[in-house]
Coordinates of N, CA and C in Angstrom, one line a residue:
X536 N 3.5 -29.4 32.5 CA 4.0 -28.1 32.9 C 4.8 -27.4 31.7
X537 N 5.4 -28.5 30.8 CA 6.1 -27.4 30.1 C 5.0 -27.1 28.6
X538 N 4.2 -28.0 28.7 CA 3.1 -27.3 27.7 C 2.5 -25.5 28.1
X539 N 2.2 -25.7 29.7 CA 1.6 -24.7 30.2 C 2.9 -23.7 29.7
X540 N 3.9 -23.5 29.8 CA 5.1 -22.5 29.6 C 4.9 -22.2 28.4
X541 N 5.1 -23.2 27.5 CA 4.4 -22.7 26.1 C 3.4 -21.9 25.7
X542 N 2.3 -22.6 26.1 CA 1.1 -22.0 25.8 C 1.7 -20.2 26.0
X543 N 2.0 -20.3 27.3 CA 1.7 -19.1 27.8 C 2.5 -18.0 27.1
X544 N 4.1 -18.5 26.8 CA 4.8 -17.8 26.0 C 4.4 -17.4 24.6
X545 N 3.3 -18.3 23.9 CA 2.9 -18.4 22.9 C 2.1 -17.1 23.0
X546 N 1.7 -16.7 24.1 CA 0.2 -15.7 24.5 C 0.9 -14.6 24.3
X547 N 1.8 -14.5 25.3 CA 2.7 -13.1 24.9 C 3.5 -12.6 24.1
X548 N 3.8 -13.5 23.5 CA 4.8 -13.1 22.0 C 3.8 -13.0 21.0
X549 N 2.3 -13.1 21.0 CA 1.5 -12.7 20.5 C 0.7 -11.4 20.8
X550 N 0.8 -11.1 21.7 CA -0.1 -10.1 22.6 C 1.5 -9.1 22.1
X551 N 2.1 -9.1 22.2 CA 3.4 -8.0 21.8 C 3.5 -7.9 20.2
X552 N 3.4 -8.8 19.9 CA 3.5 -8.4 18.2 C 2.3 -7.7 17.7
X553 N 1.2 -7.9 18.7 CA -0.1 -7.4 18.0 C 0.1 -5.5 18.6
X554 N 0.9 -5.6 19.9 CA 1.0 -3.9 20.2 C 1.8 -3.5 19.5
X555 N 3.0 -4.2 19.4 CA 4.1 -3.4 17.8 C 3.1 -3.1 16.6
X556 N 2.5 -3.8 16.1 CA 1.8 -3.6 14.8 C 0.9 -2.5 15.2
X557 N 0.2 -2.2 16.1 CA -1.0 -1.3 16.6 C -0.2 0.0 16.6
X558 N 0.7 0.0 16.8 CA 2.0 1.1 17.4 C 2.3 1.8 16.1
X559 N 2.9 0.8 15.1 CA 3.5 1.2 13.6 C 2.2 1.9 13.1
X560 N 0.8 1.5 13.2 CA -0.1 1.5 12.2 C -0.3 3.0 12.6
X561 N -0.3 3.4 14.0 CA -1.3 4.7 14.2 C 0.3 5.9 14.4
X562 N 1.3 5.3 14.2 CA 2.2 6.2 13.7 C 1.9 7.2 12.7
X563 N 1.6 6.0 11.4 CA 1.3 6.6 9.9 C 0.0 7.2 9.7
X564 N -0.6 7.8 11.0 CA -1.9 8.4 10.7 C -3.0 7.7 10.0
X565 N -4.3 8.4 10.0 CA -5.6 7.5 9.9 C -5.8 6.9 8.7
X566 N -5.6 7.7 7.8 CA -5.9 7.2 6.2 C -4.4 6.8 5.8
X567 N -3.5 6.5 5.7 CA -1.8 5.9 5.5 C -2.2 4.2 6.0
X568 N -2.8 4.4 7.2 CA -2.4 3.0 7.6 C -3.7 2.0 7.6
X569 N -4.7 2.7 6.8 CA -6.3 2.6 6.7 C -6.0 1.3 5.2
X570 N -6.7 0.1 5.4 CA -6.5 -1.0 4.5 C -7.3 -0.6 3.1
X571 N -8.0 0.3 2.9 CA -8.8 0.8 2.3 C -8.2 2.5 1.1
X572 N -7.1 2.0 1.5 CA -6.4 3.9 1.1 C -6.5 3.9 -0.7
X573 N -6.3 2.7 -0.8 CA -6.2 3.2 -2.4 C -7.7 3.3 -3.1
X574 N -8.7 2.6 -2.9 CA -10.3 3.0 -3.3 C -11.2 3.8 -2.2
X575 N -10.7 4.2 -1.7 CA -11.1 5.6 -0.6 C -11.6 6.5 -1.5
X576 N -12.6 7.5 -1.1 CA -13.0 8.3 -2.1 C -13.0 9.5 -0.9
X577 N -12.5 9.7 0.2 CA -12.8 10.5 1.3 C -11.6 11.5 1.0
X578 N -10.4 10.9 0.4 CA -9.3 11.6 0.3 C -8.9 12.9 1.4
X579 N -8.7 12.2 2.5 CA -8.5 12.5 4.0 C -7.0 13.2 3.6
X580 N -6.4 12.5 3.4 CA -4.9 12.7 3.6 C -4.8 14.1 2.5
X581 N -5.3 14.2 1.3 CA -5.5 15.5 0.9 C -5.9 17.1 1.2
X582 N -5.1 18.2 1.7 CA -5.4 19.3 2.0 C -6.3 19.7 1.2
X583 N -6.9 20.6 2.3 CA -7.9 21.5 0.8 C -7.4 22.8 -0.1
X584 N -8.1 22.7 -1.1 CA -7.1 23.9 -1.6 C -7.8 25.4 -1.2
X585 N -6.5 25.9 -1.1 CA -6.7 27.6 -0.5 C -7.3 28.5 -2.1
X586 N -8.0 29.0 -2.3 CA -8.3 30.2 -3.2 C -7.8 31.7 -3.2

């Protein structure tokens, strides 16, 4: 029984750390929090220039 408590607590203190992290990530918008930002060639986060 006290395995099964574990396990289980193990499930949700995982299942929460994964929604905090999901939460932080889509704060900083698409290309900030995108693993890919520094060899990106899409340069999202850059406005376009006005003429």
């Amino acid at each position: 029984m006290i395995a099964s408590i574990i396990i289980g607590a193990a499930i949700f203190a995982y299942a929460a750390y994964a929604m905090v992290k999901f939460i932080n990530k889509s704060k900083k918008g698409k290309c900030a929090a995108c693993d890919l930002k520094n060899s990106c060639s899409s340069n999202c986060g850059l406005p376009s220039k006005v003429k």
